[in-house]
């Protein structure tokens, strides 16, 4: 497989569209923002937009398409959201109905797509500052957990916040808070650190999504709100249909990570 | 008139509700966030929510009510948005139809209210850092201008960005950018500074809203996106009905200014 670390997003989106890339997008197009996808029919879009407004840490919106429009006009000119993600998940009435390489046969003219910021952006910033990100070292997926922190409900949408976890050495935690605070558009500062049990995680070595990572003696687990939250919400509230990316298979945008930094 | 600088927001909202306060709210409840109001019927709410998402600098959302609900449950417990603002404006098909002290007879069960952050918050932060805010020194309203900067359209909503202007001494401009960057929830960093003509302002001494202020020789005009933008948009796109606060007559919330600081 060709090294795509320094490829341009529009080139990689084209390869994905042609089916030449079907796996996770981690590490591709270094420096560019990758995003989570939520696609819903128009009649559910107001409730979800309000849900995102009320839960900006788990659902930081980067762009919302017009009804039926497949292009992300601002963050990815010339893109096609029905083909430019390597793997999609289709949830029907809360059940994962299947995974697909493209959405052509499923697409409806009343679909609206929401792209949410993803932690890949702040992970790049952490690595640039010399902070190890364990699951990247391991070449595995970040561990994610369903917590007891309820999202603020909006219309039909309600459910638990999903968090991602990264073990951080004790003397680096403040630095990590500072770095990620600069990126409210990609989940921002941690929402919890230290004791997993306080947020309803009974076994830190058994994540609900992704892969387990070791926490060393001089490290504490640090938790960020996660863009997989809408998938946990879909499983709970069972909307007629919700389409998402498959974990790790993200939408690659044309905007640079540093454009999302507030300071 | 009693000094309300150090009163609690719920007390002042109660006085407004009883009709004991009918004027501007500037200076009341020092340290607490005040907000702009936009109230719309449900059928226009999706387009406006999307408009706010696409134009976060002019329309930074603090809270959106549930349909028909008069209480801002998160930012002002026990509030009533139909009575707790000293003066409302009702726009019908783009025309200012009138100003009212309360909305009881106008209220509809399909109304949704949007509270947008207001520059009072960052003005407090500027004053705390020793920066003079000219219109506050003058006890006048901030000068506001309709610019040639188009908002990103969303559904029926489109129109020009309205900006507010504060003259800042040359050696303080960077500091002012730093301070206001901390507050993306209340318009954030300036969107322009220096040459008013470049953003379509032909006479800086003739604001479209508010009062003119002097710009001294050692100062440059600095411009921020303004929460009056939705009123300029309403005049252009002529929605069936849109209710706003009257300029300077804001909604006083229970949240502290510093809670909106991202850093």
XYZ file of C-alpha atoms in Angstrom:
526
model
C 0.000 0.000 0.000
C 1.267 3.423 -1.034
C 2.155 5.830 1.815
C -0.620 8.416 1.855
C 0.685 10.487 4.798
C 1.531 13.400 2.556
C -1.179 13.010 -0.088
C -3.732 15.754 -0.713
C -7.230 15.121 0.647
C -8.931 15.399 -2.776
C -6.598 12.709 -4.151
C -7.318 10.314 -1.294
C -11.086 11.001 -1.492
C -10.875 10.086 -5.197
C -9.101 6.805 -4.368
C -11.746 6.012 -1.741
C -14.476 6.841 -4.284
C -12.981 4.373 -6.750
C -12.808 1.671 -4.073
C -9.001 1.673 -4.012
C -9.011 2.377 -0.264
C -11.377 0.393 1.960
C -9.611 0.487 5.342
C -9.181 3.005 8.194
C -7.975 6.528 7.321
C -5.723 7.068 10.355
C -2.393 8.595 9.305
C -3.576 9.669 5.837
C -3.185 13.290 4.648
C -1.149 14.390 7.650
C -2.138 17.843 8.914
C -5.692 17.726 7.528
C -8.856 17.467 9.605
C -10.774 14.171 9.464
C -14.423 14.042 10.506
C -17.174 11.789 11.835
C -20.326 11.386 9.727
C -23.984 11.416 10.708
C -26.544 11.332 7.859
C -30.255 11.635 8.655
C -33.485 12.369 6.789
C -34.647 16.006 6.901
C -37.475 15.283 9.331
C -34.930 14.246 12.008
C -32.378 16.936 11.149
C -33.697 19.721 13.390
C -33.613 17.499 16.453
C -30.076 16.346 15.668
C -28.822 19.871 14.928
C -30.231 20.970 18.283
C -28.685 17.893 19.947
C -25.291 18.900 18.542
C -25.797 22.502 19.706
C -26.576 21.260 23.218
C -23.720 18.716 23.280
C -20.843 20.508 21.542
C -18.104 18.490 23.252
C -19.286 15.156 21.849
C -20.813 16.607 18.650
C -18.657 19.546 17.441
C -20.126 20.429 14.036
C -17.746 21.242 11.205
C -20.347 21.467 8.427
C -23.958 20.572 7.688
C -25.023 19.974 4.065
C -28.110 21.367 2.421
C -30.967 18.867 2.023
C -30.116 16.188 -0.545
C -26.704 17.716 -1.245
C -23.803 15.259 -1.311
C -21.035 17.857 -1.365
C -19.428 19.396 1.717
C -19.058 22.759 0.003
C -17.023 24.510 2.680
C -14.692 21.881 4.103
C -14.277 19.585 1.059
C -14.994 21.141 -2.344
C -15.889 18.549 -4.968
C -16.488 15.827 -2.383
C -19.327 13.287 -2.501
C -20.420 12.150 0.936
C -22.151 9.080 -0.520
C -18.857 7.648 -1.839
C -15.882 9.362 -0.148
C -15.759 7.382 3.113
C -14.168 3.893 2.990
C -16.827 2.211 5.118
C -20.314 3.300 6.217
C -22.653 1.934 8.861
C -26.412 1.987 8.324
C -28.575 1.889 11.462
C -32.282 1.160 11.029
C -34.525 1.551 14.085
C -31.423 1.362 16.303
C -30.003 -1.832 14.806
C -26.799 -1.937 12.797
C -28.265 -3.158 9.520
C -24.972 -3.416 7.664
C -21.668 -1.915 6.568
C -21.227 -0.566 3.027
C -18.410 0.756 0.849
C -20.687 3.406 -0.651
C -24.259 4.682 -0.291
C -25.347 5.062 -3.909
C -28.242 2.601 -3.744
C -29.296 3.816 -0.284
C -29.131 7.584 -0.939
C -32.309 9.649 -0.564
C -32.953 13.209 -1.649
C -34.138 14.128 1.846
C -30.789 13.200 3.463
C -28.780 15.812 5.365
C -25.197 15.076 6.402
C -23.439 16.345 9.506
C -19.635 16.237 9.734
C -18.361 16.302 13.328
C -14.778 17.048 14.370
C -12.662 14.031 15.328
C -9.868 13.510 17.834
C -7.286 12.793 15.117
C -6.728 16.571 15.023
C -5.771 16.967 18.661
C -3.788 13.714 18.582
C -1.573 15.294 15.901
C -1.147 18.319 18.142
C -0.238 16.089 21.116
C 2.355 14.158 19.081
C 3.817 17.438 17.772
C 4.379 18.424 21.415
C 6.138 15.149 22.222
C 3.221 13.460 24.013
C 2.904 9.739 23.282
C -0.547 8.620 22.117
C -0.607 4.965 23.172
C -3.046 3.499 20.629
C -1.098 5.165 17.804
C 2.125 3.631 19.149
C 0.261 0.294 19.189
C -1.243 0.888 15.711
C -4.638 0.034 17.230
C -7.986 1.872 17.470
C -8.524 4.260 20.412
C -10.430 2.650 23.342
C -13.960 4.076 23.717
C -16.460 3.654 26.560
C -20.168 4.290 27.095
C -20.349 6.403 30.286
C -23.026 7.331 32.821
C -22.808 10.980 31.671
C -26.141 11.703 30.002
C -26.170 13.966 26.947
C -28.570 16.907 27.088
C -31.634 15.640 25.211
C -33.041 17.409 22.135
C -36.277 16.255 20.502
C -36.062 12.492 19.938
C -32.338 12.357 20.670
C -30.984 11.404 24.100
C -28.498 8.939 25.509
C -25.119 8.437 27.117
C -21.899 10.272 26.271
C -19.247 8.052 24.713
C -15.653 8.928 25.652
C -12.268 8.026 24.227
C -9.347 7.404 26.599
C -5.627 8.070 26.359
C -3.188 7.215 29.221
C -1.065 10.290 30.036
C 2.010 10.514 32.344
C 1.201 12.421 35.546
C 3.601 15.259 34.753
C 2.117 15.815 31.293
C -1.586 16.060 32.163
C -1.726 19.864 32.477
C 0.069 20.235 29.156
C -2.406 17.853 27.535
C -5.336 19.899 28.907
C -3.786 23.082 27.535
C -3.126 21.639 24.076
C -6.573 20.104 23.617
C -8.350 23.198 25.029
C -7.183 25.021 21.905
C -9.394 22.731 19.810
C -13.043 23.051 20.891
C -13.985 22.090 17.308
C -12.608 18.576 17.847
C -13.908 17.739 21.358
C -11.687 20.255 23.205
C -10.441 19.726 26.764
C -10.873 16.372 28.564
C -14.190 15.875 30.360
C -12.772 13.559 33.006
C -9.516 12.114 34.247
C -8.349 9.756 36.945
C -11.103 7.495 38.209
C -13.003 5.613 35.450
C -15.586 4.268 37.933
C -16.896 7.781 38.602
C -18.175 7.963 35.027
C -19.549 4.440 34.975
C -16.598 2.542 33.492
C -16.152 -0.636 35.507
C -13.288 -2.242 33.624
C -10.925 0.117 31.830
C -9.426 -2.865 29.999
C -12.781 -3.723 28.371
C -13.701 -0.811 26.097
C -17.158 -0.771 24.447
C -15.584 0.183 21.096
C -11.981 0.057 19.837
C -9.021 -1.676 21.452
C -7.699 -1.833 25.007
C -4.378 -0.102 25.800
C -2.014 -0.488 28.774
C -2.039 2.186 31.524
C 1.416 2.331 33.139
C 2.092 3.052 36.824
C 3.066 6.671 36.227
C 0.016 7.368 34.031
C -3.623 8.276 34.583
C -6.445 7.632 32.113
C -7.689 10.885 30.511
C -11.129 10.954 28.856
C -12.490 13.071 25.999
C -16.039 13.295 24.650
C -16.185 11.199 21.476
C -17.821 11.495 18.069
C -19.118 7.936 18.393
C -21.714 9.343 20.831
C -24.339 9.681 18.029
C -24.008 5.948 17.316
C -24.705 5.087 20.972
C -27.627 7.536 20.841
C -28.961 5.898 17.639
C -28.863 2.492 19.312
C -30.920 3.916 22.176
C -33.498 6.147 20.444
C -33.905 3.983 17.316
C -34.499 6.547 14.566
C -35.993 5.199 11.319
C -32.555 5.492 9.670
C -29.147 6.942 10.598
C -25.991 6.505 8.557
C -22.528 6.960 10.071
C -18.935 6.203 9.172
C -17.540 2.897 10.498
C -15.193 3.628 13.455
C -11.758 4.703 12.194
C -13.015 5.117 8.593
C -13.318 8.888 8.516
C -14.171 11.664 6.056
C -10.973 13.525 5.080
C -11.522 17.281 4.676
C -9.520 20.038 2.966
C -9.096 22.092 6.145
C -5.872 22.042 8.111
C -5.760 21.018 11.761
C -4.326 24.374 12.787
C -7.315 26.181 11.258
C -9.428 24.717 14.070
C -7.191 26.101 16.833
C -8.872 28.970 18.677
C -5.547 30.231 20.011
C -33.070 54.400 39.939
C -31.516 51.805 42.232
C -27.974 50.668 41.318
C -28.359 47.159 39.882
C -24.666 46.540 39.127
C -24.379 43.956 41.858
C -27.905 42.538 41.785
C -28.531 38.885 41.028
C -29.909 38.102 37.551
C -33.082 36.424 38.856
C -33.913 39.531 40.892
C -33.472 41.848 37.909
C -35.443 39.511 35.614
C -38.263 39.667 38.182
C -38.181 43.480 38.173
C -38.266 43.491 34.363
C -41.182 41.035 34.432
C -43.129 43.366 36.723
C -42.443 46.316 34.416
C -40.219 48.061 36.976
C -37.340 48.191 34.462
C -38.089 49.283 30.904
C -34.711 50.656 29.737
C -31.380 49.234 28.539
C -29.686 46.563 30.668
C -26.077 47.693 30.179
C -24.196 47.667 33.491
C -26.758 45.530 35.317
C -25.691 42.323 37.148
C -21.994 42.877 36.641
C -20.118 39.690 35.751
C -23.136 37.901 34.280
C -23.656 37.105 30.608
C -26.345 39.056 28.755
C -27.781 37.720 25.507
C -29.471 38.685 22.240
C -32.904 37.205 21.484
C -34.308 35.702 18.304
C -37.751 34.053 18.538
C -39.201 32.261 15.511
C -41.996 29.791 14.763
C -40.920 26.128 14.608
C -41.199 25.952 10.834
C -38.391 28.544 10.485
C -36.298 27.188 13.363
C -34.259 24.615 11.423
C -33.126 27.194 8.887
C -32.164 29.641 11.637
C -30.358 27.002 13.709
C -28.369 26.065 10.598
C -27.750 29.766 9.872
C -26.301 30.148 13.388
C -24.153 27.022 12.941
C -22.765 28.446 9.697
C -22.250 31.954 11.082
C -20.967 31.362 14.627
C -19.163 34.705 14.901
C -22.324 36.794 14.427
C -24.716 34.201 15.914
C -22.974 32.394 18.804
C -25.731 30.288 20.381
C -25.933 30.101 24.156
C -29.224 28.178 24.375
C -32.199 27.168 22.252
C -35.544 26.489 23.964
C -37.795 23.552 23.289
C -40.841 24.358 21.117
C -43.322 26.552 22.978
C -41.157 26.633 26.106
C -40.662 30.087 27.649
C -37.938 29.077 30.089
C -34.219 29.066 29.322
C -33.648 25.982 31.438
C -29.853 25.902 31.293
C -28.755 29.522 31.355
C -31.637 31.106 33.334
C -33.644 28.765 35.546
C -37.126 30.092 36.286
C -36.946 32.687 33.505
C -39.801 33.590 31.153
C -38.598 34.747 27.761
C -41.974 36.368 27.004
C -41.640 38.838 29.885
C -38.011 39.028 31.075
C -36.619 41.440 28.473
C -37.384 45.161 28.966
C -38.217 45.850 25.315
C -38.965 43.529 22.377
C -39.129 44.171 18.652
C -41.603 42.336 16.456
C -40.733 42.054 12.754
C -43.488 40.930 10.374
C -42.499 40.157 6.782
C -39.294 42.164 7.298
C -40.964 45.274 8.692
C -40.545 46.442 12.277
C -44.164 46.183 13.322
C -43.683 47.536 16.834
C -41.875 47.518 20.167
C -43.416 45.847 23.219
C -42.711 45.556 26.946
C -43.828 41.907 26.962
C -45.031 39.263 24.531
C -47.951 37.714 26.415
C -50.608 38.564 23.840
C -48.302 37.716 20.914
C -46.945 34.409 22.234
C -47.567 31.250 20.211
C -47.066 27.639 21.237
C -44.931 26.994 18.156
C -42.336 29.638 19.110
C -38.701 28.656 19.652
C -36.278 31.133 21.237
C -32.574 31.442 20.507
C -30.280 33.300 22.908
C -27.079 34.532 21.271
C -23.982 35.727 23.126
C -23.487 39.493 23.320
C -20.415 41.689 23.351
C -21.131 42.963 26.883
C -19.149 39.904 28.079
C -15.935 40.725 26.249
C -16.325 44.433 27.015
C -16.186 43.537 30.722
C -13.029 41.543 30.036
C -11.490 44.476 28.134
C -12.277 46.924 30.940
C -10.845 44.495 33.504
C -7.583 44.605 31.530
C -7.511 48.411 31.524
C -8.734 48.897 27.933
C -11.098 51.843 27.492
C -14.367 51.032 25.733
C -15.352 54.366 24.220
C -19.147 54.039 24.075
C -19.206 52.926 27.705
C -17.128 55.976 28.666
C -19.685 58.039 26.703
C -22.651 56.170 28.239
C -23.954 55.668 24.688
C -24.866 52.599 22.594
C -22.096 50.858 20.621
C -21.908 51.960 16.938
C -23.012 49.192 14.542
C -22.697 48.992 10.757
C -24.149 46.859 7.965
C -21.125 45.560 6.036
C -20.500 44.036 2.602
C -19.505 40.741 4.284
C -22.214 38.261 3.322
C -23.295 35.700 5.901
C -23.234 32.084 4.751
C -26.839 31.407 3.714
C -28.957 28.643 5.270
C -32.440 27.852 3.972
C -34.401 31.106 3.781
C -31.842 33.069 5.778
C -29.162 35.173 4.097
C -27.903 38.722 4.332
C -25.101 41.017 5.394
C -22.997 40.703 8.550
C -23.554 43.537 11.025
C -20.465 44.591 12.985
C -19.911 46.633 16.127
C -16.904 48.976 16.335
C -14.633 50.025 19.171
C -11.672 52.420 18.665
C -8.500 50.877 20.151
C -5.073 52.528 20.659
C -2.486 51.118 18.229
C -0.354 49.603 20.977
C -3.322 47.766 22.517
C -4.731 46.049 19.431
C -2.884 42.747 19.868
C -3.945 42.578 23.507
C -7.551 43.222 22.482
C -7.372 40.389 19.922
C -5.956 38.063 22.585
C -8.599 38.932 25.171
C -11.580 38.605 22.834
C -10.224 35.391 21.240
C -10.846 33.730 24.591
C -14.595 34.290 24.118
C -15.805 32.562 20.912
C -19.220 32.264 22.586
C -19.673 36.046 22.474
C -18.391 36.879 18.955
C -14.712 36.069 19.672
C -11.807 37.793 17.917
C -12.353 40.866 15.690
C -13.261 40.133 12.068
C -11.693 43.318 10.700
C -9.617 46.280 11.776
C -8.190 49.381 10.204
C -9.917 50.345 6.979
C -13.739 50.590 7.258
C -14.148 51.073 3.460
C -12.832 47.544 2.787
C -15.921 46.115 4.493
C -18.336 48.564 2.885
C -18.531 51.247 5.570
C -18.342 54.594 3.823
C -18.735 56.928 6.797
C -17.525 55.595 10.131
C -19.285 58.510 11.854
C -22.689 57.414 10.524
C -23.458 54.031 12.085
C -26.546 52.112 10.896
C -27.504 51.333 14.505
C -26.347 52.825 17.816
C -24.345 55.998 18.370
C -21.229 57.415 16.754
C -18.000 57.587 18.802
C -14.786 59.565 18.245
C -11.719 57.772 16.829
C -8.567 59.520 18.082
C -5.352 59.935 16.087
C -3.555 57.099 17.887
C -6.476 54.693 17.487
C -7.778 52.356 14.806
C -11.369 51.135 14.475
C -11.698 47.456 15.410
C -14.768 45.505 14.234
C -16.527 42.499 15.732
C -19.384 40.424 14.305
C -22.583 41.567 16.021
C -25.711 39.897 17.362
C -27.851 42.470 15.531
C -27.033 40.535 12.323
C -30.289 38.503 12.573
C -32.290 41.767 12.561
C -30.583 42.907 9.327
C -31.229 39.427 7.923
C -34.914 39.620 8.939
C -35.277 42.944 7.154
C -33.861 41.329 4.015
C -35.488 37.887 3.907
C -38.834 38.970 5.397
C -39.879 35.925 7.459
C -43.563 35.787 8.458
C -42.600 36.761 12.021
C -39.372 37.223 13.966
C -39.160 38.633 17.477
C -35.926 40.101 18.863
C -34.828 42.227 21.804
C -34.631 45.984 21.182
C -30.938 46.999 20.854
C -29.358 47.375 24.307
C -32.343 45.742 26.046
C -30.858 42.319 26.643
C -31.749 39.030 28.335
C -29.752 38.660 31.574
C -28.631 35.077 32.227
C -27.393 33.259 35.330
C -24.061 32.289 33.783
C -20.887 34.172 34.599
C -18.800 35.847 31.903
C -15.746 33.787 32.831
C -17.687 30.556 32.226
C -17.639 31.417 28.517
C -13.839 31.766 28.381
C -12.247 28.884 26.478
C -8.855 29.579 28.038
